[in-house]
XYZ file of C-alpha atoms in Angstrom:
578
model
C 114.701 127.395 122.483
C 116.181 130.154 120.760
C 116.683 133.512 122.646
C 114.646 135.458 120.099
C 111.661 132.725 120.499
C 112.143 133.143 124.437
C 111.938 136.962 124.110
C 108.854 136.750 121.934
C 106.959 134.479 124.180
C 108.115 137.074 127.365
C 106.002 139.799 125.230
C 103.297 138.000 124.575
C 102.972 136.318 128.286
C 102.931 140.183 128.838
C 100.281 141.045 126.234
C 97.870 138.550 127.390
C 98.415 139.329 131.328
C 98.014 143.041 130.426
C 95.036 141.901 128.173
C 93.628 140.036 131.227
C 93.924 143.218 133.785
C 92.185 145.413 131.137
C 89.283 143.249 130.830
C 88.829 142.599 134.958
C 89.355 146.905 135.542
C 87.018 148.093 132.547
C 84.461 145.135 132.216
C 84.234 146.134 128.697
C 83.346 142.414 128.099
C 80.324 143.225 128.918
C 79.282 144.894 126.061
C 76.395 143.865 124.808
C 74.548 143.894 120.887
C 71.188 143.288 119.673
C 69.960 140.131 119.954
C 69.888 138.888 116.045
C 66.578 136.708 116.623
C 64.535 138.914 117.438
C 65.909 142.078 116.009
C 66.183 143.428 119.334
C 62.301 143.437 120.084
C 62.621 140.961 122.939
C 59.372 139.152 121.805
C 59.181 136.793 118.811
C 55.675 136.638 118.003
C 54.760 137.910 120.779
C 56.622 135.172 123.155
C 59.541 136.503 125.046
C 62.564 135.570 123.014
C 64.308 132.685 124.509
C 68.062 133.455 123.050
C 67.975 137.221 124.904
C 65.224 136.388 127.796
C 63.105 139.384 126.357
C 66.127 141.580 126.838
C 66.495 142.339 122.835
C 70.460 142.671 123.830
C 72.938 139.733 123.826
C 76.925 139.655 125.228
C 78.983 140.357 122.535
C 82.258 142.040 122.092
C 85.702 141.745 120.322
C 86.667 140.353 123.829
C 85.257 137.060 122.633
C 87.400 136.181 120.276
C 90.410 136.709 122.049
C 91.157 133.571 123.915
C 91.047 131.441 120.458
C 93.064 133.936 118.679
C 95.273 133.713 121.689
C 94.927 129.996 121.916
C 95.818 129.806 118.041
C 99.181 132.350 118.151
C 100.753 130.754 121.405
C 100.319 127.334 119.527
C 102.266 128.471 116.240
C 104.446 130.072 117.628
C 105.883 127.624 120.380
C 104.506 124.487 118.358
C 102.923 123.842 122.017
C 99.411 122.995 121.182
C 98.173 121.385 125.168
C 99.782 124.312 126.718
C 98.247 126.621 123.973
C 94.745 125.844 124.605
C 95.319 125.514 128.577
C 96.294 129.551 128.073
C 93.209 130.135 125.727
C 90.488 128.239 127.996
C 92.108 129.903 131.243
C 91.746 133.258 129.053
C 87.840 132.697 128.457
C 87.530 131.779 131.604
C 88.897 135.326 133.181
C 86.918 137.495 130.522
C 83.773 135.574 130.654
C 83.876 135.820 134.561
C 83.549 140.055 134.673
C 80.814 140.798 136.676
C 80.114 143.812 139.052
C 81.409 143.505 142.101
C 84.291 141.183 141.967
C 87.081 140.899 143.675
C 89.319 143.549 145.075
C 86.900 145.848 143.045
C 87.692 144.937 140.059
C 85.224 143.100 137.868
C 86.825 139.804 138.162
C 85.020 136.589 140.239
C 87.255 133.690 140.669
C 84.760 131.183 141.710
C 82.424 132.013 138.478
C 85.923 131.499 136.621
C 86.963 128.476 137.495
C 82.893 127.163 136.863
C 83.518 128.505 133.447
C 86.468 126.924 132.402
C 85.396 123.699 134.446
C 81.818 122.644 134.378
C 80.930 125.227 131.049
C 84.159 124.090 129.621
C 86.332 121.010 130.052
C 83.158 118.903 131.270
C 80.846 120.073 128.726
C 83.205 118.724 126.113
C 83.603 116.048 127.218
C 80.069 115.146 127.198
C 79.304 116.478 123.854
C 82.101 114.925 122.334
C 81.946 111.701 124.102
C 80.584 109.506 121.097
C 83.857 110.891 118.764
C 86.212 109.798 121.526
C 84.696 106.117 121.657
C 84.812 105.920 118.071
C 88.444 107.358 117.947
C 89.281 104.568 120.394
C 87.575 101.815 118.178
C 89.069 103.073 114.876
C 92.302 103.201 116.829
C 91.714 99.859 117.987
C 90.492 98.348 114.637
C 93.994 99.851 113.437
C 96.176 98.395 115.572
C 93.927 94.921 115.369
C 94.888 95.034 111.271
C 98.320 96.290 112.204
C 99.276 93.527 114.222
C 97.261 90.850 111.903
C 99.832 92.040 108.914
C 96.926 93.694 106.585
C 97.904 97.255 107.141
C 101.735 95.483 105.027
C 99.972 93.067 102.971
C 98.161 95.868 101.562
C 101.122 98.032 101.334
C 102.694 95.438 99.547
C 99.960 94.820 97.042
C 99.967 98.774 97.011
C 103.626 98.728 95.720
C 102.648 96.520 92.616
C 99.966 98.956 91.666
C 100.805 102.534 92.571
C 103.962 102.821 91.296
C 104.780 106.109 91.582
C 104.500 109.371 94.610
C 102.042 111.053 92.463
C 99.608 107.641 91.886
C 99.688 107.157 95.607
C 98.590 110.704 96.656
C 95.698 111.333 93.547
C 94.798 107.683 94.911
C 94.666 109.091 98.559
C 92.687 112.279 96.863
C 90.259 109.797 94.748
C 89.607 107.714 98.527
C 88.489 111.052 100.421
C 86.445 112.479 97.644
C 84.757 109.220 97.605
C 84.243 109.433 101.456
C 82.021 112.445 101.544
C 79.468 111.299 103.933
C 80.723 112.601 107.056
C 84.097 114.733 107.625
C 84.952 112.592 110.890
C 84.371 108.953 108.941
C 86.637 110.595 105.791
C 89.480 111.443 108.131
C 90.027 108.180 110.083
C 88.864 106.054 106.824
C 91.541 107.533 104.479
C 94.065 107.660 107.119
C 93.726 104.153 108.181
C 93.799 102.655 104.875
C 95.871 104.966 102.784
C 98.635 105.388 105.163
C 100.688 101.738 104.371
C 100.941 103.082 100.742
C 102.126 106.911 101.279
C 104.467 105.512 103.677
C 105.667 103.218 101.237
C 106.195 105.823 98.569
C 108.357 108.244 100.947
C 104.909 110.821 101.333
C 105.384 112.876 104.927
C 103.107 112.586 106.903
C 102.331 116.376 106.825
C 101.866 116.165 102.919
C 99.131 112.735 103.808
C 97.334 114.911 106.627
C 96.797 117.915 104.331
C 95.535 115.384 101.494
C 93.256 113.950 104.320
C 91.656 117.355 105.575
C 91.787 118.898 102.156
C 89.075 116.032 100.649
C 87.574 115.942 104.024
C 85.175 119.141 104.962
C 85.404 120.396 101.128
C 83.886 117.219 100.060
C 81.656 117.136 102.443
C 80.525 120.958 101.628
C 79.341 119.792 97.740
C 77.967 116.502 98.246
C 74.205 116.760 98.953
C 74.352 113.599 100.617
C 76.181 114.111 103.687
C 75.553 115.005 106.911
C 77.021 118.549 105.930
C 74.360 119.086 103.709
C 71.845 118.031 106.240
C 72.906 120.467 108.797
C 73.173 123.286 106.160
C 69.690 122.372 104.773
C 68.090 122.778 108.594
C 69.252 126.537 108.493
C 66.740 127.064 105.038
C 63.132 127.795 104.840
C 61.154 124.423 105.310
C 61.789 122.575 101.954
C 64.266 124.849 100.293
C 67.263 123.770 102.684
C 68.812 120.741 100.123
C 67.548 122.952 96.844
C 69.514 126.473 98.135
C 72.695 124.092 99.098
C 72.629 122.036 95.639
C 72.217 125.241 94.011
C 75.216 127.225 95.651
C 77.840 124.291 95.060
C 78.741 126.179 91.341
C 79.952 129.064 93.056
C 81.750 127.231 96.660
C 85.184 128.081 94.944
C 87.377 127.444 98.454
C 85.911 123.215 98.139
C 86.073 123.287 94.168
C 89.316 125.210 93.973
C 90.945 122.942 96.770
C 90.418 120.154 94.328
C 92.312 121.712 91.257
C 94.953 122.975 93.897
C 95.819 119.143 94.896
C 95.572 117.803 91.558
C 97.787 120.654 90.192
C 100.407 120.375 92.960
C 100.398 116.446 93.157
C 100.944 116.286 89.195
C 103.754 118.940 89.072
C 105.297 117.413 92.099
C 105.689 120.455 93.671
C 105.273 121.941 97.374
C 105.885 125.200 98.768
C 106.927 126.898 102.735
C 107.399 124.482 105.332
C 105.776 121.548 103.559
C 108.779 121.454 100.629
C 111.036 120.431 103.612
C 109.082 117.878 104.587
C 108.394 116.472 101.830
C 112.446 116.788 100.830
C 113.206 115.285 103.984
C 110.629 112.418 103.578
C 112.417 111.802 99.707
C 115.938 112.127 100.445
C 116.581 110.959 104.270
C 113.454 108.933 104.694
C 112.457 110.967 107.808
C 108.384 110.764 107.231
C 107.990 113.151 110.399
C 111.245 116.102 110.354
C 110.068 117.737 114.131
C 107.746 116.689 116.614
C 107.299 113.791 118.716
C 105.974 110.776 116.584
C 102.294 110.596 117.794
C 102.110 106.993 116.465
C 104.868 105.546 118.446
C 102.446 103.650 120.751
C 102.061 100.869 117.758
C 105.955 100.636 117.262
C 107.577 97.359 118.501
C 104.609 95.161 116.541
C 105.293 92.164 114.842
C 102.808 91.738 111.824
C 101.572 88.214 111.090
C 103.109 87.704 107.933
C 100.292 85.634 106.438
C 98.425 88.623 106.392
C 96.085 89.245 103.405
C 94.899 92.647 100.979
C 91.308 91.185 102.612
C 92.978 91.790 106.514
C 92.416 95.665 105.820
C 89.835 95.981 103.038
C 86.795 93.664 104.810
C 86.816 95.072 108.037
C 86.577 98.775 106.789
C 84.229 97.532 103.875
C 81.620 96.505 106.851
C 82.989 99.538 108.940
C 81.855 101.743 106.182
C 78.480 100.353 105.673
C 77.631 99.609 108.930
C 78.364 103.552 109.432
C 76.332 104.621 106.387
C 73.340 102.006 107.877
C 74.020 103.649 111.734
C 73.768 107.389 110.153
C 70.283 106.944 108.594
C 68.855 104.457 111.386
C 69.315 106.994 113.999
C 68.036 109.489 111.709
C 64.461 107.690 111.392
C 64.663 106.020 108.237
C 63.179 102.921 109.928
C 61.358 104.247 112.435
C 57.269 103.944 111.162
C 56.320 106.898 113.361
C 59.258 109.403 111.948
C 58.874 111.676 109.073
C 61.924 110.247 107.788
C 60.540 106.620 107.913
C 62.381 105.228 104.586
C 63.216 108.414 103.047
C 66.990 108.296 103.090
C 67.902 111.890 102.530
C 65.595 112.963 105.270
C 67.298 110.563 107.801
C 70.480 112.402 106.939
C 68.759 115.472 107.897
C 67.988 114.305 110.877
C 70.743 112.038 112.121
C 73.671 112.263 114.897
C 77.067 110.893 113.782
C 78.453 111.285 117.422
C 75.776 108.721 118.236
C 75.828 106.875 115.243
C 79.350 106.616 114.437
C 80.185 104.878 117.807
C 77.687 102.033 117.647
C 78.964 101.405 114.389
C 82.301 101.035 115.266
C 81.295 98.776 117.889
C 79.978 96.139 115.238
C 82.690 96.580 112.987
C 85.334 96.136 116.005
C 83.420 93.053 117.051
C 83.219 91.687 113.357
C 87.243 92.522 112.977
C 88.191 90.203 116.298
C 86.229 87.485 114.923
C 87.260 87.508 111.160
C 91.300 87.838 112.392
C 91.115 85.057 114.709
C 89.235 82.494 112.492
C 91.852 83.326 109.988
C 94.022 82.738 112.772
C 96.454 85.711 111.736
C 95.408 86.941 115.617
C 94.566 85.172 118.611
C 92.685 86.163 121.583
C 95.258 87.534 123.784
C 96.705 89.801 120.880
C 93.165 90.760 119.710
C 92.883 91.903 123.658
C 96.156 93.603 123.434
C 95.240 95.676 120.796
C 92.571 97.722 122.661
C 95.138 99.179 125.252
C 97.188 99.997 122.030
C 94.825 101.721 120.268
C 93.354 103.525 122.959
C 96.823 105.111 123.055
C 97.490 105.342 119.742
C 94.184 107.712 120.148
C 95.192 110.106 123.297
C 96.608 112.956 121.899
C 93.655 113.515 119.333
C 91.598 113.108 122.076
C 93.427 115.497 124.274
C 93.439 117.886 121.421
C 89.724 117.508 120.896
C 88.649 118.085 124.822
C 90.634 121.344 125.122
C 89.577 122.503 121.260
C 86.025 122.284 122.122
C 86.277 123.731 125.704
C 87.506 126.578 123.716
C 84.792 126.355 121.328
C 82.024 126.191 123.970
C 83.899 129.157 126.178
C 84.267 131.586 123.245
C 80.176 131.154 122.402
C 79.167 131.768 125.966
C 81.358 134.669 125.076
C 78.696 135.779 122.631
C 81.320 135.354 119.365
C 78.272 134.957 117.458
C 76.075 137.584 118.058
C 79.190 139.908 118.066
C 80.307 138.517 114.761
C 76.450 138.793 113.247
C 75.669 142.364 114.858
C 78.871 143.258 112.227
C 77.528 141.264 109.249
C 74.390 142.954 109.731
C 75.814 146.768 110.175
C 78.081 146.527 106.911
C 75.518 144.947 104.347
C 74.388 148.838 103.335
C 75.646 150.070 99.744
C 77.918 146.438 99.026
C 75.724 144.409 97.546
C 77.672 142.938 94.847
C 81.263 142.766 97.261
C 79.180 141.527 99.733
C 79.574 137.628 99.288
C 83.198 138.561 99.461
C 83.254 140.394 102.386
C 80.871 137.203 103.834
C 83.083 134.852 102.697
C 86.258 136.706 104.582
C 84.000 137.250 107.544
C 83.057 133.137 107.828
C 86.541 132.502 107.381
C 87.461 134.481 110.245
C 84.857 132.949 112.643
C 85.453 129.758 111.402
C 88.941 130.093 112.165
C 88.574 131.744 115.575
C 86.018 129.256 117.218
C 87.603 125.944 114.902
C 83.353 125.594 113.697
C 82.429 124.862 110.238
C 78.667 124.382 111.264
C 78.475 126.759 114.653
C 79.673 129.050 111.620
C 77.319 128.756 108.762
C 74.666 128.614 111.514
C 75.019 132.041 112.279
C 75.608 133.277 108.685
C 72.891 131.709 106.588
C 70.169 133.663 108.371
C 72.064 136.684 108.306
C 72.754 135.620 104.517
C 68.826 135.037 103.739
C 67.483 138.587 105.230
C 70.337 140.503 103.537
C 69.424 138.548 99.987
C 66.403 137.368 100.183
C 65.850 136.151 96.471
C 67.967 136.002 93.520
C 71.382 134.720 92.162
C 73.198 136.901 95.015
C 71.741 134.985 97.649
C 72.476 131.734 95.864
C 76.201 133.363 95.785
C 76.169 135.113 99.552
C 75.033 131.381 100.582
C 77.945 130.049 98.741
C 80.651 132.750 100.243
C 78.953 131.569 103.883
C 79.724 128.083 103.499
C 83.419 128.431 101.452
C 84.215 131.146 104.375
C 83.696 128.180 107.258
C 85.483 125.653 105.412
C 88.630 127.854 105.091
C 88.601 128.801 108.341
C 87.930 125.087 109.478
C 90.534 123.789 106.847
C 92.941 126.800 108.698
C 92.017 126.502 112.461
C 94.153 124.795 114.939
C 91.075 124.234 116.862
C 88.865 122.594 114.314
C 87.421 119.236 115.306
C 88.194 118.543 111.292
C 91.814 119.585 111.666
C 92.105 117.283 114.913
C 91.003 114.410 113.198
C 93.255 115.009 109.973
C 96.112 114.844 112.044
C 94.971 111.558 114.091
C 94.101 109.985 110.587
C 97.358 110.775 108.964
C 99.279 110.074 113.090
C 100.918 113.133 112.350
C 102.314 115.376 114.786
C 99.307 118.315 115.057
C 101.398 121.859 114.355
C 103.090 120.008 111.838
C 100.010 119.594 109.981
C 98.698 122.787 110.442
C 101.834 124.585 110.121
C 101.958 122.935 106.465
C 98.961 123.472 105.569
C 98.421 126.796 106.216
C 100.335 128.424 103.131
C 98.355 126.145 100.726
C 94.681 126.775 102.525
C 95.819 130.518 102.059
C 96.935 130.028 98.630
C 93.212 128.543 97.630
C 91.376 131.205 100.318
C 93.403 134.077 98.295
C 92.029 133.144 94.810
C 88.320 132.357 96.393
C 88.444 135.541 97.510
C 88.649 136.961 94.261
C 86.925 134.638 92.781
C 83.982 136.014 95.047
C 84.340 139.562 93.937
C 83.939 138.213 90.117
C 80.893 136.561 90.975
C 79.040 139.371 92.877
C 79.150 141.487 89.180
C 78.991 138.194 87.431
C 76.002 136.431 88.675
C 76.358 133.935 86.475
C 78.483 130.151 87.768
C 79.322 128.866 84.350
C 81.528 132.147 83.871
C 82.787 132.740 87.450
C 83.612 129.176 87.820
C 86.137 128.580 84.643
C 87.883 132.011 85.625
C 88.246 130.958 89.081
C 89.892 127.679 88.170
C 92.485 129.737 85.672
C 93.615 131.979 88.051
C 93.783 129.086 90.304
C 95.949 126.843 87.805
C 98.115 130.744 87.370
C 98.456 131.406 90.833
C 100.097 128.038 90.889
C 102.713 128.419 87.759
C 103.358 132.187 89.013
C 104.543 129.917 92.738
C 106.324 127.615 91.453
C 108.286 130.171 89.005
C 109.014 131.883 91.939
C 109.817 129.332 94.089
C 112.226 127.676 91.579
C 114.000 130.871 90.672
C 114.676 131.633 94.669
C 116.286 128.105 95.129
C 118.006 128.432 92.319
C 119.523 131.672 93.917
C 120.331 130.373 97.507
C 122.070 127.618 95.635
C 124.100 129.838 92.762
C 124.724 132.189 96.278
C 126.030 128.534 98.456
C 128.337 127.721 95.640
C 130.250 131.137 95.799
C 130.462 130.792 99.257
């Protein structure tokens, strides 16, 4: 560690610890703001309101987004991400536990601390996210099942014949996700799992194959009305307008529709930008797929594949992985059930489903059906088919790791009241902005988004906000829009996203790395939305905003890559007179 790095981590270790005493001395985390359900009345017809108790006021400061902003920083700067969100979930913990009457006078109770950051925390995580570890462990599994029965190299192989170049195999890897769009979580380990043999092949880092992955992952999901996306959007709506107000507001989602003309532009040119240029430079031109970080896919190093291994090894298991999971997603939604609303109406079942329940169950079956198929093609046998599920459970760790502390954040920085503090400001500056509102909605989503690493906690707090500012009319179609772009940014951005986690366990690429890279070229696209928003709030019409936004989009990307060429052409006119 360099001594500059060393003497920026002493000032922020100081920061944070002076942060810390601040909030124990003042208890300005307290704060509270009115309660956005029931407009600070306390009663919603005339019940007592259960989000405030009656109260009509709700916790909710700037204190609550502290930890993840802290959480985020420590983990860019020192590329640390455990220790990072340790810091940030010990952080909650100490602000959320100001009460009167604390310890040594000050606001501060230890006890109520370490409950916080425990039980409130770590353990609630765990349990919420329980059915995304088992099916990380089964994907992980099913991986190192195909690994070690040589399909993961037959395919590559067979790959070789028929992508022939670096820009066929990532528009193939962008073609896979956008085809994926059912459920962000499915996308991420799909794509990864399949696609990863070829970009390998063609010399593609694995930072470059983890942005592809998240980048057709959450924005796909935002625009297809048949996803579970769409389903938890369309809950947020007045009863029957949910799926109509989100097919209507895909036009004007520039961040999603944007991100597609970014990857397309970039992959054709063959060009890359910031930190991701020198990985993809170093994954050309000294075969080094990974340039820092430990390799997070080491634990499936040292295999031997079966070389009789077959195209079919890889594509048949994830064939009935993928519609076993489509099937699991609309069971447990109701679409057989007689008695549910949902009983064989397919788009309500989406509505209505639970992929941390159904994606596990289905990844049971498909496991089970892998085994089987591998050994009666005899390319495994029992004892290596066994083998495997130690292998890919560790193959899966660090995601999961990732995930437990991510969402302990997540769940701290609510209790925090993030939302209400984040919706009592939405609601104070919608006065006199009308048409730069969806803008200045857009910037705010991407903010919380980023902050608490939720696409859906995010839009859940915006839409209503969204529907009582603009109640009718194109600018609530567009304010709806700028809600859902804003937490796909910040989800595409975040550290902490669940969608960012899984990008990086798809692509078994080292986490900062990923979002390190990313993060120019999510800025890039979030830059020209931004814009792109403004136009629209005058505009209020998609079939003009939409063709400007992708020119300025396509210009934005020339202007770069002038730039960019003309400054290496510099350092290296500069290194020759040297």
């Amino acid at each position: 560690m360099t001594k500059a790095k060393k003497i920026v981590l002493v000032v922020c270790a100081l920061v944070i610890v002076g942060l810390l005493v601040w909030a124990v001395t003042s208890g300005g985390s307290l704060g509270t703001v009115k309660c956005p359900d029931c407009g600070g009345n306390g009663t919603i017809d005339k019940v007592a309101c259960e989000t405030c108790g009656g109260e009509g006021m709700v916790r909710g400061t700037w204190w609550a987004l502290l930890p993840p902003i802290i959480a985020i920083g420590l983990a860019l700067i020192t590329k640390e991400v455990y220790s990072s969100l340790a810091i940030g979930i010990f952080t909650g913990g100490v602000i959320y536990a100001t009460q009167a009457g604390g310890l040594f006078g000050t606001h501060f109770h230890p006890l109520a601390a370490m409950n916080e950051i425990n039980e409130n925390g770590l353990i609630a995580a765990v349990s919420a996210t329980a059915g995304v570890f088992i099916f990380l462990v089964e994907l992980g599994i099913i991986v190192a099942l195909i690994n070690k029965a040589g399909g993961s190299q037959a395919f590559g192989r067979w790959a070789a014949t028929h992508i022939k170049s670096r820009v066929g195999a990532m528009l193939a890897t962008f073609a896979l996700g956008v085809l994926i769009f059912i459920d962000d979580y499915f996308n991420c380990l799909t794509v990864g799992s399949v696609m990863r043999p070829v970009t390998d092949g063609h010399k593609i880092s694995r930072s470059k194959f983890a942005y592809l992955i998240d980048a057709t992952a959450a924005p796909v999901c935002m625009i297809a009305p048949v996803s579970s996306w769409a389903a938890a959007v369309a809950t947020y709506a007045e009863d029957g307008q949910g799926l109509k107000l989100f097919v209507t507001a895909i036009p004007y989602n520039f961040y999603s529709l944007l991100t597609f003309v970014f990857i397309i532009a970039i992959c054709i040119m063959s060009f890359d930008y910031g930190s991701m240029a020198i990985h993809e430079y170093n994954a050309m031109y000294k075969d080094d797929l990974y340039t820092t970080g430990e390799r997070v896919d080491k634990e499936l190093e040292g295999e031997t594949p079966n070389p009789n291994g077959k195209v079919l090894d890889l594509i048949l298991p994830v064939i009935v992985l993928i519609a076993v999971s489509v099937f699991a997603l609309i069971y447990i939604g109701g679409f057989l059930d007689g008695s549910s609303s949902n009983y064989m109406n397919f788009i309500g079942a989406f509505g209505d489903t639970d992929a941390t329940v159904a994606l596990p169950w289905a990844g049971v079956i498909a496991l089970v059906f892998a085994i089987a198929y591998l050994m009666l093609r005899k390319v495994v046998n029992f004892k290596e088919a066994m083998e495997a599920i130690p292998k890919g459970f560790m193959a899966m760790v660090p995601p999961i790791l990732i995930l437990t502390f991510a969402t302990a954040l997540k769940n701290i920085t609510m209790n925090l009241g993030a939302k209400y503090f984040v919706a009592d400001l939405m609601s104070n500056a919608a006065a006199g902005l009308a048409n730069f509102l969806p803008a200045i909605i857009f910037l705010v989503a991407c903010f919380l988004s980023f902050s608490t690493g939720t696409s859906w906690g995010t839009f859940g707090i915006l839409i209503p906000i969204v529907l009582s500012i603009f109640p009718s009319g194109e600018l609530q179609v567009i304010g709806i829009s700028a809600c859902l772009a804003g937490a796909v940014c910040g989800d595409h951005c975040s550290p902490i996203s669940d969608t960012t986690i899984m990008s990086s366990a798809g692509a078994q690429c080292n986490h900062i790395n990923h979002v390190s890279t990313q993060l120019p070229y999510a800025l890039t696209v979030a830059g020209v939305s931004f814009v792109s928003f403004i136009i629209a709030g005058f505009v209020q019409t998609w079939y003009i905003a939409l063709p400007i936004a992708v020119v300025l989009m396509l210009g934005t990307i020339i202007i770069i890559k002038f730039i960019t060429k003309n400054a290496d052409v510099a350092a290296k006119a500069e290194k020759l007179s040297q």
